[in-house]
């Protein structure tokens, strides 16, 4: 008998019929003797509908009240799923985030979980109940309703699994696992049986949007065994996300090719090469709540250097504006140039730690196709390059092939 | 400076535009220096949509989970209204029933309020906030979400007003007050400037659905000054519901003509006239959760009597079935007959306590139109008759005229 936390996203609970399918799947696990906690998102489209309604009232909805409104999406789903479970002959009980209680900080619309009181859930499980928990939401110390931000239901699932020390946290989604790259771009892309947390973190942050990155960090921190599965397939083992590298390293050097199409590149040229300059450049950008992705600064020449970074394409104009009006005159840089027609491609794999030549193989492969590399950044387990957007598909395809990712025993 | 509780029904908050109108009205009261608590229903149609969704999952939705689902309707409205108030430049804060907290018993879908903790609301009001409270909902001792049943938002409004000792509880609805009868049936129907609680109770229970009966009882019990107003008219004083009969008795004998179209009549004939028989007949009906309205038992002849009562038309078949299979053979009654094509008409007024001849005037008026009276039941302040459904409109019109209800100083 195992204790399993299952998390179902909006598409998986998008209609009464699909909610009944989820109940059937839960019933199967119960029949095998497992204890099951189910964490659910709002029915697909519901959160967007509620946000649109709020924006009809207030152009920039008050965050506290927006959370009051949008948290109802998950609340409807937990009630409906508990009904479906009862209809399937199981004992079931729903919990809102506040009822659990999932205590968060007070950062409305993007709260962080502080603690989870799992006592009532444990009692219900011991009494044979399936426990249904609303994802994405919690309450702060003053009893205000909070939400965890988009994708927060994954985080709820992992956090509940951590609090209960569950044997496994299963994330059901509309894909059946983590692939070596996006199958829509490379038909030869292959589902990975397992992937390490670190690789998953790199894959997620680079645009393989199977899991929300925060939930993966959470799972890593609390050593929660995480599995990504399809809610639309009866069989299939999905992809297990492990925190043991073990024999994994022997099997494959590279796990996948991640990419991000929405990258924009900005370079501040002729920056005085002295302490504190990075903060003076990125401070104002960060204060404007613009997320910065890659950051590159090369060795300076004659006391001056170039400083480059990438932002989401939607933030490009805003970021350029800040740099030209606030940063450049202030630090005395020569000029600011940018390009929002770029994309990022990364090869990811824990195997590269113990294998040399990955970088050179990647660069050679791209060079053979005449693809110019504009920026390079590396970590322990990934190498990322920024290239012209128009070469993105080509780059992903040739790298996928070059690293033999289409072959099971690569 | 007064403390005012305003309750807005589903139609009054049925769209973003209407929610903004409510905010404007609240702003006007705030500008006059009043403290305002607003209690709101779900946007019109929302509760029905949620119930329909639940029924797609489970034919008879689990009551606990149904409350989890339908309570989201009001939760959306409080968030939206708080946003609209902030957009209008006011300080505002929303509360769910659980957040207040409105403690109820655990009778899901028809819970009763046990107590209200008004401390946080008081603090907010003192700090200049408009407080927005979700009607219709509360929580039980175990933290389960409960709802108060249809129309429960009125009850929430009155209960909050009672807890805060508010100066007035204003019920905004789509009619501008209480009328002498339904204006759709009798164009000469006139808005009453005031009505006593007792009359209102009789009017409400008899089908003048301006206010939920439970909220009127509540207001009477806690001496809350209640006013019914239109949310669609800028001016107008609505109808004040008072608990002082005072000069009212001098003005009018009869306040209005109430009616109920959905009445079905059942008679158990040849019932042994002995103690306990009423309970033996109505016990099984009540156990089946069928509400009984009028009950009539005449003096017995030769140790046998006839026992009649009315139920809602929707419950007619079920009630007949119970009587024929469970009651009749058990108590040895001769037979059970029924008619679901009946209606009830009542004249209501505290004035009839001190005036004779009301009943005879009513019966004569009906007789002159050839309308046969099938059942009669009376209380201190009302006389009700059951008649053939097809004469309903005629009966209401002629009674309205006979008691001079179309004249302001009647």
mmCIF file of N, CA, C and O in Angstrom, chain B residues 221-258:
data_model
loop_
_atom_site.group_PDB
_atom_site.id
_atom_site.type_symbol
_atom_site.label_atom_id
_atom_site.label_comp_id
_atom_site.label_asym_id
_atom_site.label_seq_id
_atom_site.Cartn_x
_atom_site.Cartn_y
_atom_site.Cartn_z
ATOM 1 N N UNK B 221 -37.152 38.979 15.189
ATOM 2 C CA UNK B 221 -36.576 38.478 16.429
ATOM 3 C C UNK B 221 -35.557 39.464 16.999
ATOM 4 O O UNK B 221 -35.505 39.700 18.199
ATOM 5 N N UNK B 222 -34.731 40.030 16.119
ATOM 6 C CA UNK B 222 -33.668 40.918 16.602
ATOM 7 C C UNK B 222 -34.006 42.394 16.415
ATOM 8 O O UNK B 222 -33.142 43.247 16.550
ATOM 9 N N UNK B 223 -35.279 42.681 16.076
ATOM 10 C CA UNK B 223 -35.736 44.063 15.936
ATOM 11 C C UNK B 223 -34.867 44.876 14.968
ATOM 12 O O UNK B 223 -34.423 45.983 15.265
ATOM 13 N N UNK B 224 -34.564 44.260 13.825
ATOM 14 C CA UNK B 224 -33.798 44.955 12.794
ATOM 15 C C UNK B 224 -34.765 45.712 11.889
ATOM 16 O O UNK B 224 -35.734 45.137 11.395
ATOM 17 N N UNK B 225 -34.503 47.015 11.705
ATOM 18 C CA UNK B 225 -35.331 47.829 10.820
ATOM 19 C C UNK B 225 -34.988 47.438 9.387
ATOM 20 O O UNK B 225 -33.850 47.579 8.948
ATOM 21 N N UNK B 226 -35.996 46.962 8.680
ATOM 22 C CA UNK B 226 -35.765 46.379 7.360
ATOM 23 C C UNK B 226 -36.462 47.242 6.321
ATOM 24 O O UNK B 226 -37.585 47.687 6.520
ATOM 25 N N UNK B 227 -35.778 47.516 5.208
ATOM 26 C CA UNK B 227 -36.398 48.308 4.153
ATOM 27 C C UNK B 227 -36.149 47.635 2.815
ATOM 28 O O UNK B 227 -35.019 47.256 2.500
ATOM 29 N N UNK B 228 -37.219 47.474 2.039
ATOM 30 C CA UNK B 228 -37.109 46.893 0.703
ATOM 31 C C UNK B 228 -37.049 48.016 -0.312
ATOM 32 O O UNK B 228 -37.910 48.894 -0.315
ATOM 33 N N UNK B 229 -36.027 47.997 -1.170
ATOM 34 C CA UNK B 229 -35.826 49.073 -2.138
ATOM 35 C C UNK B 229 -35.482 48.491 -3.502
ATOM 36 O O UNK B 229 -35.019 47.358 -3.599
ATOM 37 N N UNK B 230 -35.652 49.309 -4.533
ATOM 38 C CA UNK B 230 -35.243 48.883 -5.869
ATOM 39 C C UNK B 230 -33.808 49.287 -6.123
ATOM 40 O O UNK B 230 -33.409 50.416 -5.840
ATOM 41 N N UNK B 231 -33.024 48.375 -6.674
ATOM 42 C CA UNK B 231 -31.639 48.725 -6.995
ATOM 43 C C UNK B 231 -31.545 49.383 -8.361
ATOM 44 O O UNK B 231 -30.472 49.756 -8.798
ATOM 45 N N UNK B 232 -32.671 49.514 -9.038
ATOM 46 C CA UNK B 232 -32.647 50.083 -10.377
ATOM 47 C C UNK B 232 -33.195 51.505 -10.426
ATOM 48 O O UNK B 232 -33.248 52.114 -11.467
ATOM 49 N N UNK B 233 -33.649 52.010 -9.275
ATOM 50 C CA UNK B 233 -34.142 53.381 -9.238
ATOM 51 C C UNK B 233 -33.272 54.230 -8.335
ATOM 52 O O UNK B 233 -32.888 53.807 -7.247
ATOM 53 N N UNK B 234 -32.996 55.441 -8.805
ATOM 54 C CA UNK B 234 -32.136 56.334 -8.034
ATOM 55 C C UNK B 234 -32.851 56.785 -6.757
ATOM 56 O O UNK B 234 -32.295 56.818 -5.682
ATOM 57 N N UNK B 235 -34.112 57.169 -6.904
ATOM 58 C CA UNK B 235 -34.874 57.681 -5.765
ATOM 59 C C UNK B 235 -35.834 56.611 -5.257
ATOM 60 O O UNK B 235 -35.794 55.476 -5.674
ATOM 61 N N UNK B 236 -36.725 56.986 -4.352
ATOM 62 C CA UNK B 236 -37.714 56.043 -3.854
ATOM 63 C C UNK B 236 -37.347 55.554 -2.477
ATOM 64 O O UNK B 236 -36.182 55.284 -2.194
ATOM 65 N N UNK B 237 -38.346 55.459 -1.625
ATOM 66 C CA UNK B 237 -38.073 55.067 -0.242
ATOM 67 C C UNK B 237 -38.442 53.631 0.048
ATOM 68 O O UNK B 237 -38.311 53.162 1.170
ATOM 69 N N UNK B 238 -38.929 52.922 -0.981
ATOM 70 C CA UNK B 238 -39.253 51.520 -0.793
ATOM 71 C C UNK B 238 -40.338 51.303 0.238
ATOM 72 O O UNK B 238 -41.173 52.184 0.487
ATOM 73 N N UNK B 239 -40.326 50.134 0.824
ATOM 74 C CA UNK B 239 -41.290 49.802 1.867
ATOM 75 C C UNK B 239 -40.541 49.480 3.153
ATOM 76 O O UNK B 239 -39.649 48.630 3.160
ATOM 77 N N UNK B 240 -40.911 50.173 4.209
ATOM 78 C CA UNK B 240 -40.289 49.919 5.506
ATOM 79 C C UNK B 240 -41.056 48.810 6.208
ATOM 80 O O UNK B 240 -42.284 48.822 6.248
ATOM 81 N N UNK B 241 -40.326 47.857 6.739
ATOM 82 C CA UNK B 241 -40.965 46.786 7.482
ATOM 83 C C UNK B 241 -40.747 47.055 8.962
ATOM 84 O O UNK B 241 -39.609 47.117 9.427
ATOM 85 N N UNK B 242 -41.845 47.271 9.677
ATOM 86 C CA UNK B 242 -41.741 47.731 11.061
ATOM 87 C C UNK B 242 -42.200 46.668 12.040
ATOM 88 O O UNK B 242 -42.901 45.726 11.676
ATOM 89 N N UNK B 243 -41.774 46.816 13.283
ATOM 90 C CA UNK B 243 -42.318 45.933 14.303
ATOM 91 C C UNK B 243 -43.183 46.705 15.280
ATOM 92 O O UNK B 243 -43.467 46.256 16.366
ATOM 93 N N UNK B 244 -43.547 47.949 14.852
ATOM 94 C CA UNK B 244 -44.536 48.685 15.643
ATOM 95 C C UNK B 244 -45.821 48.737 14.836
ATOM 96 O O UNK B 244 -45.817 49.181 13.698
ATOM 97 N N UNK B 245 -46.909 48.293 15.428
ATOM 98 C CA UNK B 245 -48.155 48.373 14.692
ATOM 99 C C UNK B 245 -48.706 49.790 14.753
ATOM 100 O O UNK B 245 -49.274 50.303 13.813
ATOM 101 N N UNK B 246 -48.557 50.419 15.894
ATOM 102 C CA UNK B 246 -48.910 51.804 16.132
ATOM 103 C C UNK B 246 -50.063 52.337 15.320
ATOM 104 O O UNK B 246 -51.165 51.766 15.313
ATOM 105 N N UNK B 247 -49.808 53.419 14.626
ATOM 106 C CA UNK B 247 -50.865 54.091 13.886
ATOM 107 C C UNK B 247 -51.290 53.309 12.646
ATOM 108 O O UNK B 247 -52.258 53.632 11.990
ATOM 109 N N UNK B 248 -50.496 52.280 12.315
ATOM 110 C CA UNK B 248 -50.797 51.478 11.148
ATOM 111 C C UNK B 248 -52.243 50.962 11.186
ATOM 112 O O UNK B 248 -52.964 50.997 10.185
ATOM 113 N N UNK B 249 -52.663 50.523 12.372
ATOM 114 C CA UNK B 249 -54.003 49.944 12.500
ATOM 115 C C UNK B 249 -55.109 50.936 12.162
ATOM 116 O O UNK B 249 -56.174 50.538 11.735
ATOM 117 N N UNK B 250 -54.805 52.179 12.380
ATOM 118 C CA UNK B 250 -55.836 53.184 12.103
ATOM 119 C C UNK B 250 -56.008 53.404 10.599
ATOM 120 O O UNK B 250 -57.032 53.870 10.150
ATOM 121 N N UNK B 251 -54.961 53.139 9.868
ATOM 122 C CA UNK B 251 -54.977 53.505 8.453
ATOM 123 C C UNK B 251 -55.675 52.478 7.574
ATOM 124 O O UNK B 251 -56.529 52.791 6.778
ATOM 125 N N UNK B 252 -55.266 51.256 7.682
ATOM 126 C CA UNK B 252 -55.803 50.265 6.760
ATOM 127 C C UNK B 252 -56.110 48.980 7.496
ATOM 128 O O UNK B 252 -55.373 48.566 8.388
ATOM 129 N N UNK B 253 -57.178 48.373 7.141
ATOM 130 C CA UNK B 253 -57.545 47.103 7.758
ATOM 131 C C UNK B 253 -56.762 45.967 7.116
ATOM 132 O O UNK B 253 -56.213 45.116 7.776
ATOM 133 N N UNK B 254 -56.739 46.031 5.790
ATOM 134 C CA UNK B 254 -56.079 44.976 5.013
ATOM 135 C C UNK B 254 -54.884 45.582 4.281
ATOM 136 O O UNK B 254 -54.994 46.645 3.683
ATOM 137 N N UNK B 255 -53.735 44.918 4.363
ATOM 138 C CA UNK B 255 -52.538 45.432 3.690
ATOM 139 C C UNK B 255 -52.382 44.895 2.282
ATOM 140 O O UNK B 255 -51.811 45.563 1.425
ATOM 141 N N UNK B 256 -52.836 43.677 2.074
ATOM 142 C CA UNK B 256 -52.629 43.137 0.743
ATOM 143 C C UNK B 256 -53.312 41.808 0.505
ATOM 144 O O UNK B 256 -53.870 41.185 1.413
ATOM 145 N N UNK B 257 -53.293 41.421 -0.751
ATOM 146 C CA UNK B 257 -53.830 40.132 -1.177
ATOM 147 C C UNK B 257 -52.652 39.280 -1.640
ATOM 148 O O UNK B 257 -51.989 39.612 -2.619
ATOM 149 N N UNK B 258 -52.392 38.211 -0.921
ATOM 150 C CA UNK B 258 -51.309 37.307 -1.314
ATOM 151 C C UNK B 258 -51.910 36.094 -1.998
ATOM 152 O O UNK B 258 -53.098 35.793 -1.832
#
